[in-house]
Coordinates of C-alpha atoms and ligand atoms in Angstrom, one line a residue:
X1 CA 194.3 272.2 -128.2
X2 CA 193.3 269.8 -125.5
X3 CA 191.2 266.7 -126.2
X4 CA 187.6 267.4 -124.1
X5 CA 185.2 264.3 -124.3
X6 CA 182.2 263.2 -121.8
X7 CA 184.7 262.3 -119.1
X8 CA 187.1 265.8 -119.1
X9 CA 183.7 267.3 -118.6
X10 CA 182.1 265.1 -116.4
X11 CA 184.9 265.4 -113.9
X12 CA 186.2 269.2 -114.9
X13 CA 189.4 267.5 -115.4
X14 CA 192.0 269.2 -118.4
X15 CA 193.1 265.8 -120.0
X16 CA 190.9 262.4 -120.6
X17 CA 193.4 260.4 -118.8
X18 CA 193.1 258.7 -115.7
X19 CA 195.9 257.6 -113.4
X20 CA 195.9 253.6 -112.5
X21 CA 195.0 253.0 -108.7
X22 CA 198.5 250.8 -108.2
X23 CA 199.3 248.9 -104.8
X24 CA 202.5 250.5 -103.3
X25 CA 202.4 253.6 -106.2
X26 CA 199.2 255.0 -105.8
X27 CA 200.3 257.8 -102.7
X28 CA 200.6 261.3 -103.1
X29 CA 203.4 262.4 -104.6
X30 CA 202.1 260.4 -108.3
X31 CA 198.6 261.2 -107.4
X32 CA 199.3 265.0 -106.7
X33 CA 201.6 265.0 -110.0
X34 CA 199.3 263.5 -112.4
X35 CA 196.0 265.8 -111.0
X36 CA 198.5 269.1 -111.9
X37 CA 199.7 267.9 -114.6
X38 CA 195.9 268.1 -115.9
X39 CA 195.2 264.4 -115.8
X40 CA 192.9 262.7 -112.8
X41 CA 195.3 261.7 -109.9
X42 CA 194.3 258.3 -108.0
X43 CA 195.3 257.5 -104.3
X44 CA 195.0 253.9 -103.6
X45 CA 193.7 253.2 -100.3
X46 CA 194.8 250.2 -99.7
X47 CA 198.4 251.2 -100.1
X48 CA 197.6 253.1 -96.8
X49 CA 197.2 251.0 -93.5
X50 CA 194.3 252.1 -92.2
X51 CA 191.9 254.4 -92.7
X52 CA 193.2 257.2 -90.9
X53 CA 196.4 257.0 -92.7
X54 CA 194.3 257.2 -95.8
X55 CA 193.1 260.8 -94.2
X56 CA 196.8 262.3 -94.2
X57 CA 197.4 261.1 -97.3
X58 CA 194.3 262.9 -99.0
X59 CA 195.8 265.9 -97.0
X60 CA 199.4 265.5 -98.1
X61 CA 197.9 265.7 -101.5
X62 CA 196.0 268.4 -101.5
X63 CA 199.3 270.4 -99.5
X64 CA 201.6 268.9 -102.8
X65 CA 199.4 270.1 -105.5
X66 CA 199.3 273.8 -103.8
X67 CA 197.4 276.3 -105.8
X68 CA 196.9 273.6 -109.1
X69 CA 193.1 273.3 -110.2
X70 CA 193.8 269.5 -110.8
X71 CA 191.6 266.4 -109.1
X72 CA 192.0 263.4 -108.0
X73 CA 190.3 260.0 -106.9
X74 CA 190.9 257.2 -104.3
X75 CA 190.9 253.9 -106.0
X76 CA 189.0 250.8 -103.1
X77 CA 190.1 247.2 -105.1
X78 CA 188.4 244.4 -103.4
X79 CA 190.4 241.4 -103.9
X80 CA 191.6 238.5 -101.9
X81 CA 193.9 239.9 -99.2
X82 CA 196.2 237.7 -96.9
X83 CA 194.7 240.8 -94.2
X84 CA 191.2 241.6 -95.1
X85 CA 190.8 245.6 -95.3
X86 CA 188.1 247.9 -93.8
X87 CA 186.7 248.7 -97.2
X88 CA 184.0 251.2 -95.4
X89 CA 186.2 252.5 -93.1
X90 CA 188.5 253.7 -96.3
X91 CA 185.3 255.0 -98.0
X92 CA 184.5 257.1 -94.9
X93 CA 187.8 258.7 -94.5
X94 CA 187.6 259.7 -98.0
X95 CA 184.3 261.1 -98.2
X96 CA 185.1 262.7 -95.0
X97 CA 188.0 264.5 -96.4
X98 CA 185.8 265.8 -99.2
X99 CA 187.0 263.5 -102.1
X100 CA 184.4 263.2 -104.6
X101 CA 186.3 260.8 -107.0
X102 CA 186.2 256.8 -106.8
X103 CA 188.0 253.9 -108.7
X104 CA 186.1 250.8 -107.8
X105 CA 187.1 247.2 -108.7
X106 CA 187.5 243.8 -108.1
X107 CA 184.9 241.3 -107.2
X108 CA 181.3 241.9 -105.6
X109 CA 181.8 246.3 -105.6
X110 CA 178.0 246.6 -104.7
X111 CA 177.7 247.1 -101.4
X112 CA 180.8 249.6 -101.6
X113 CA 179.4 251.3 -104.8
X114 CA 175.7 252.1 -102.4
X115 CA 177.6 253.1 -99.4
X116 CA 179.6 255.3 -101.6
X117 CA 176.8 256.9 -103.1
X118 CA 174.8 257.3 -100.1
X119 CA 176.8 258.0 -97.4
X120 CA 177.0 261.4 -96.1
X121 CA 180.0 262.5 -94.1
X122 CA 179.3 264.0 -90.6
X123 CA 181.5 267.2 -92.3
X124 CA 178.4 267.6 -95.3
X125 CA 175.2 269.3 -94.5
X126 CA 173.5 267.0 -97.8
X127 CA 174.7 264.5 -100.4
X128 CA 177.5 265.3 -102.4
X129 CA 177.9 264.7 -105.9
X130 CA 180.2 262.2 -106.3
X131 CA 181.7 259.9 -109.2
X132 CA 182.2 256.5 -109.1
X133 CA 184.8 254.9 -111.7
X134 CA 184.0 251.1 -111.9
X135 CA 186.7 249.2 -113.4
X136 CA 185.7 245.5 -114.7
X137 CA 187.3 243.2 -116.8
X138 CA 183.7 241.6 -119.0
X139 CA 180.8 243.9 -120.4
X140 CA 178.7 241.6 -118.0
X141 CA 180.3 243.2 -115.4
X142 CA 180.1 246.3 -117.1
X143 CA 176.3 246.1 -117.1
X144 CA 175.9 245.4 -113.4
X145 CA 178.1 248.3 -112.5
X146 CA 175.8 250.7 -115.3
X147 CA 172.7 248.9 -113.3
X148 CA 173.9 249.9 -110.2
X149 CA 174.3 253.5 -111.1
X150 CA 177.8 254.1 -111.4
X151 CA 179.2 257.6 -113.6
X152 CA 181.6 255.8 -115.6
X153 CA 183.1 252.7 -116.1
X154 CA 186.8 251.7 -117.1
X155 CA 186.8 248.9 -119.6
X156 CA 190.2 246.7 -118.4
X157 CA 191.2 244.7 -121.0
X158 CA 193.6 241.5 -120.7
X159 CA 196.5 243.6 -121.6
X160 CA 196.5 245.0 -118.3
X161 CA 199.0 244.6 -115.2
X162 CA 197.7 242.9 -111.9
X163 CA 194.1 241.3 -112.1
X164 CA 192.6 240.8 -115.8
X165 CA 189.9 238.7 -114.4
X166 CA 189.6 234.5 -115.9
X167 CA 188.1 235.4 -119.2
X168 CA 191.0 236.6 -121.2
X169 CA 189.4 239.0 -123.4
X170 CA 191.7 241.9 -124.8
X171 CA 190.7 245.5 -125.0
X172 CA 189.9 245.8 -129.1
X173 CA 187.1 243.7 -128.7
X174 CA 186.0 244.9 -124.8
X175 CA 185.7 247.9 -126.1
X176 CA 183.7 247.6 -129.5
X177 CA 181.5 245.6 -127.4
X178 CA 181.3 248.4 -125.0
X179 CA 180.9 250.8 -127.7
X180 CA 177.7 248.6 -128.6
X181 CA 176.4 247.9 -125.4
X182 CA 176.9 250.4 -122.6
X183 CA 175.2 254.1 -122.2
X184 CA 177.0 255.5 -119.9
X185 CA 180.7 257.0 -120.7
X186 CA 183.6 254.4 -120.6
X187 CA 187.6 254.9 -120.7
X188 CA 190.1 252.3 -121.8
X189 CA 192.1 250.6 -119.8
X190 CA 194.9 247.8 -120.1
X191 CA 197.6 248.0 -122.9
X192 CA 197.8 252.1 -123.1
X193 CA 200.9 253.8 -122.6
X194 CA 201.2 256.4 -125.3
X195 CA 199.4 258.6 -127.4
X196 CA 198.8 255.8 -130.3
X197 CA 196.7 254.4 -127.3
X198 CA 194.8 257.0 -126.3
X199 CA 194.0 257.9 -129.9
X200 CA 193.1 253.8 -131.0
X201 CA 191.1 254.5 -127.2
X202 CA 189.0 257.1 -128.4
X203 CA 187.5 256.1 -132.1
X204 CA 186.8 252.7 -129.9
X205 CA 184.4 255.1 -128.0
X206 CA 186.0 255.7 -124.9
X207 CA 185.7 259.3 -123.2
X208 CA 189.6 258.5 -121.8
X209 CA 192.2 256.3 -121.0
X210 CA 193.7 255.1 -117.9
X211 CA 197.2 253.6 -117.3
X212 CA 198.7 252.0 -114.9
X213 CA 202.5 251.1 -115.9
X214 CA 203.0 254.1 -117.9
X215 CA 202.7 256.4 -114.6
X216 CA 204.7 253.5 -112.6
X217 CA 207.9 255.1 -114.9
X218 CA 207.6 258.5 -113.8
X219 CA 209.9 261.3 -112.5
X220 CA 207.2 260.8 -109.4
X221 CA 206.4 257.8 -109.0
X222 CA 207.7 256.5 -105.4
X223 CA 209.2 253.4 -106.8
X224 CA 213.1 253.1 -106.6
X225 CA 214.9 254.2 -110.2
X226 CA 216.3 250.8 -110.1
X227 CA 212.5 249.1 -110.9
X228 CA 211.6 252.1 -113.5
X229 CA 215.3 251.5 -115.6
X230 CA 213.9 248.0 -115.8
X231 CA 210.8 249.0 -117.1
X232 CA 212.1 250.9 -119.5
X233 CA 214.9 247.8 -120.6
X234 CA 212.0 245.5 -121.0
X235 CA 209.7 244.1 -123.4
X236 CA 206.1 243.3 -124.1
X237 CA 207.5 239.8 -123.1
X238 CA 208.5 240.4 -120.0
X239 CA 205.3 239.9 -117.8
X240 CA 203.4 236.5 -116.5
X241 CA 200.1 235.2 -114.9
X242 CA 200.4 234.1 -111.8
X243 CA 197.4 232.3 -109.8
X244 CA 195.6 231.2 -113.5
X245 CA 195.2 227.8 -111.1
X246 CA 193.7 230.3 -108.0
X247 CA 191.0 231.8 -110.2
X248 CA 193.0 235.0 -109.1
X249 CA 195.0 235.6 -112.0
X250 CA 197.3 238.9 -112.0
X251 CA 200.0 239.8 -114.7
X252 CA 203.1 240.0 -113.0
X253 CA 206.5 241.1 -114.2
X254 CA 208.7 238.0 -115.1
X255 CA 211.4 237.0 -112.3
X256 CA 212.9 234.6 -110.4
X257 CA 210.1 234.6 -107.5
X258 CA 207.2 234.9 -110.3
X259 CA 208.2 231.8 -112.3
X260 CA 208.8 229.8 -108.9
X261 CA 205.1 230.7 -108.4
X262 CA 204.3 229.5 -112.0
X263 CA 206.3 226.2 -111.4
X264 CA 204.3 225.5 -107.8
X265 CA 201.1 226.1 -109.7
X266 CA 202.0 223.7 -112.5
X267 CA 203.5 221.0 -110.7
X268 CA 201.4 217.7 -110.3
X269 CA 199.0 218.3 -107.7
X270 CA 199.1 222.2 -107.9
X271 CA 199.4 224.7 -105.6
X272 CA 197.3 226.1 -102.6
X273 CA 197.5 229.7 -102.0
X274 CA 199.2 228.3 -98.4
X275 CA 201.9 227.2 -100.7
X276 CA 202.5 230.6 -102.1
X277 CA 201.6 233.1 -99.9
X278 CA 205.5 233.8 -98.6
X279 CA 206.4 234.3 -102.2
X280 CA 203.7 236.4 -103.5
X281 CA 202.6 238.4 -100.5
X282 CA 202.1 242.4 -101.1
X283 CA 205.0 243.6 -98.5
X284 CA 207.4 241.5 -100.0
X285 CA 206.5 243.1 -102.9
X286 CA 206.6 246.7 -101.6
X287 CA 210.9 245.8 -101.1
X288 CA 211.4 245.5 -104.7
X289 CA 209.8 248.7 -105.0
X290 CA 211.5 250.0 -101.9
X291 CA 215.0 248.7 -102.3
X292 CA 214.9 248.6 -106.4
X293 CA 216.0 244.6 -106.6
X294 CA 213.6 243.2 -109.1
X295 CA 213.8 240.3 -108.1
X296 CA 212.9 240.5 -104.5
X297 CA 208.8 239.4 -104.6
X298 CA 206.2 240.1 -107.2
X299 CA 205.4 243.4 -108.9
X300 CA 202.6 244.1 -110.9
X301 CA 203.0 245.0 -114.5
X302 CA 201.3 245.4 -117.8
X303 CA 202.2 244.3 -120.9
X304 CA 202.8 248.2 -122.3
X305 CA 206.2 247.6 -120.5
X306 CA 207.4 247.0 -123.8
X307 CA 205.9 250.5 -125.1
X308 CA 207.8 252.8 -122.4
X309 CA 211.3 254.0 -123.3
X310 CA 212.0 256.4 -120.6
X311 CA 211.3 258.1 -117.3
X312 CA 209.3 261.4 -118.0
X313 CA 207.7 264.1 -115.7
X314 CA 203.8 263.6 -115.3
X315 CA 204.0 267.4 -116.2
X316 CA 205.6 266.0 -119.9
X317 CA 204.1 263.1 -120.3
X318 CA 200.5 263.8 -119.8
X319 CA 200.6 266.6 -122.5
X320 CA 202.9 264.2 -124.6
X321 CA 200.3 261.8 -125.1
X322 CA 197.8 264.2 -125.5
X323 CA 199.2 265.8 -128.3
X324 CA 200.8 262.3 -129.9
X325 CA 197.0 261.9 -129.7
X326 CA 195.9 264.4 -131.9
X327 CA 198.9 264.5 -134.6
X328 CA 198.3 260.7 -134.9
X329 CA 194.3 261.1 -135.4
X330 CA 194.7 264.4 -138.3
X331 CA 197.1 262.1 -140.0
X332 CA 194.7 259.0 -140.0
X333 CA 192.3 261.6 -141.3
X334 CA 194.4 262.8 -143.9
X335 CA 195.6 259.5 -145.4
X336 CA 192.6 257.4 -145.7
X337 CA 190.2 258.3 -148.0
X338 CA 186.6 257.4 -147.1
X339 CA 184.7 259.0 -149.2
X340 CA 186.9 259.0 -152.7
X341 CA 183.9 256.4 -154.2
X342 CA 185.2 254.6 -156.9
X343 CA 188.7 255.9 -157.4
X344 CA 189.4 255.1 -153.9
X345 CA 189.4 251.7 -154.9
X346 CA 191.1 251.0 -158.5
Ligands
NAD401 P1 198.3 240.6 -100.2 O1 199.6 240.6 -99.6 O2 197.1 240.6 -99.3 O3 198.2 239.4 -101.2 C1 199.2 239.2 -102.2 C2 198.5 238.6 -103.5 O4 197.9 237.4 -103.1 C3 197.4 239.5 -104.0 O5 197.5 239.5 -105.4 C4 196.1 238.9 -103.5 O6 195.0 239.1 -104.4 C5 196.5 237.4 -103.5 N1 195.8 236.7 -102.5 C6 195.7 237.0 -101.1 N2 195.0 236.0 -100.5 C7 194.6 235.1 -101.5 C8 193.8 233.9 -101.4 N3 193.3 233.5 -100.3 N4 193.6 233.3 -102.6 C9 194.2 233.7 -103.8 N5 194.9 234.8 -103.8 C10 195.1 235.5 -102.7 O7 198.1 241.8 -101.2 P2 198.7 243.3 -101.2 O8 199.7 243.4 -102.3 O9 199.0 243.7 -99.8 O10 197.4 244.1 -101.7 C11 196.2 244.2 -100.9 C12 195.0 244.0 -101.7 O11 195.0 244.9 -102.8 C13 195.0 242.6 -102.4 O12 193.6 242.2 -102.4 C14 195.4 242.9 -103.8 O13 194.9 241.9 -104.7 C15 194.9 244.2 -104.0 N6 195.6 244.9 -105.1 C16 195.2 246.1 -105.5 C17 195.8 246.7 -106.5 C18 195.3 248.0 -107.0 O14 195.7 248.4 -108.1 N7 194.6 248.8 -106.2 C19 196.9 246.2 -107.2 C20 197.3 245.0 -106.8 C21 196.6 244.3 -105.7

């Protein structure tokens, strides 16, 4: 039996789980595997370099997942960037191509957030319906992006790989407070990799899940098998922060070129990001990925490294975790007694 909640039917997708919009991993043959496996699929457009390119990948997509009923979204993270993207440009491409599914996140998403929800493509003859995803790492946040009229938002707590924001606050308590303050539907993100998550996820109030790491070890992913047999050999304490001294923080996994950026920050003096930027930038990155050396530039990863043991299909894992899911919350049920009054308790 699948899990439905607010989000499943919100987006008409089979599974509550959402794919993580990764740099360098987000392209279509992951984003086409996760949307028919059931789950929602997620494009990152700034993996693509330029807007245009962002066009044939939405195509490619569509052409990989066939006849499947699945969706996907195209995730737009605005973060410092050694070459600043055209954010609207990447919006229009998308819209134009008739996706109706957005990740947002990273700092100052309103003026991408209106243009996505008014712009109408030349192709439309009215506004589409569209979703926006807003991922943020504080229930502040959270609030401007429910303000500002967004469908959903994706709760990232300081579990997560890449940018957890400067507040440090991990998902349990994100997410009660969520539960308490938001009205809109909200899925969990940051620290989720199997169905123990998605089911801890769920009585926290979410409507879904979304993970990152955990798609990064696929059959599909486009990562070389060298990085994903890492994955799978490492532990939770196998990640860093770099740029704590940057106010740009991102979780990292731990290796020779991410500790050399640790010891440039904490040296006396500090570092400026001039100091860094050869070590940390995003295509040195896309080698490790590329020629499966770990150790080759920085590579985003969450701490849920230490929860993945191997290198499933998205076609067997999404179902996997569903159903992990469900065993683990009948068995909660069944062994707790809630109601036994007094007897419960001698
Ligand atoms: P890049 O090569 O532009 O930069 C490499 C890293 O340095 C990134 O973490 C970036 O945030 C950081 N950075 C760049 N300029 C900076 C500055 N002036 N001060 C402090 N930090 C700075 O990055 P890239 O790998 O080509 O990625 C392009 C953009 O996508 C970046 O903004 C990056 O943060 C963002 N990103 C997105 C995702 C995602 O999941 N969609 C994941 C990782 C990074």
């Amino acid at each position: 039996m699948p899990i439905t909640t607010e989000l499943t039917r919100m987006l008409g997708i089979t599974h509550p789980i959402v794919q993580g919009g990764m740099q360098w991993v987000g392209t279509p043959p992951l984003a086409a595997a996760v949307a028919s496996a059931g789950a929602l699929g997620m494009l990152t457009a700034l993996t693509q370099p330029s807007p245009d390119a962002l066009r044939e990948a939405i195509k490619e997509t569509k052409r990989r997942m066939g006849n499947s009923r699945g969706k996907f979204g195209v995730n737009i993270t605005l973060l410092p960037s050694i070459s600043p993207p055209d954010y609207a440009g990447y919006v229009k491409a998308a819209m134009d191509e008739g996706v109706e599914i957005f990740e947002t996140a990273g700092n100052n998403p309103g003026p991408i957030i209106k243009l996505i929800q008014s712009y109408i493509s030349p192709n439309a003859d009215a506004l589409p319906k569209r979703y926006i995803i807003h991922k943020c790492v504080t229930i502040r946040h959270a609030l401007s992006g429910q303000k500002m009229g967004v469908d959903c938002l994706s709760i990232d707590g300081f579990e997560c790989a890449g940018h957890p924001g400067e507040e440090d606050i991990g998902g349990l308590v994100l997410l009660a407070r969520a539960a308490k303050e938001l009205k809109i539907p909200y899925i969990a993100s940051g620290g989720i990799a199997d169905g123990r998550g998605l089911a801890s996820a769920l009585t926290l109030g979410a409507a879904g899940i979304n993970m990152g790491t955990r798609f990064m070890c696929t059959v599909e992913s486009p990562i070389h098998q060298n990085i994903k047999e890492k994955i799978v050999a490492s532990t939770e304490q196998d990640t860093v922060h770099i740029f704590r001294s940057l106010r740009n923080t991102a979780r990292v996994f731990k290796n020779a070129v991410s500790m050399e950026v640790v010891r440039l920050e904490r040296r006396p003096g500090g570092a400026k990001f001039e100091d860094l930027r050869e070590l940390v930038s995003g295509q040195r990155g896309r080698k490790v990925y590329e020629d499966g050396d770990s150790d080759a530039g920085i590579w985003s990863a969450g701490i849920t490294v230490g929860l993945i043991n191997d290198i499933p299909t998205c076609e067997e894992l999404v179902p996997r975790i569903v159903r992990e899911a469900e065993e683990i919350i009948r068995g909660v049920s069944a062994s707790i007694s809630i109601d036994g009054g007094q007897e419960a308790w001698d």
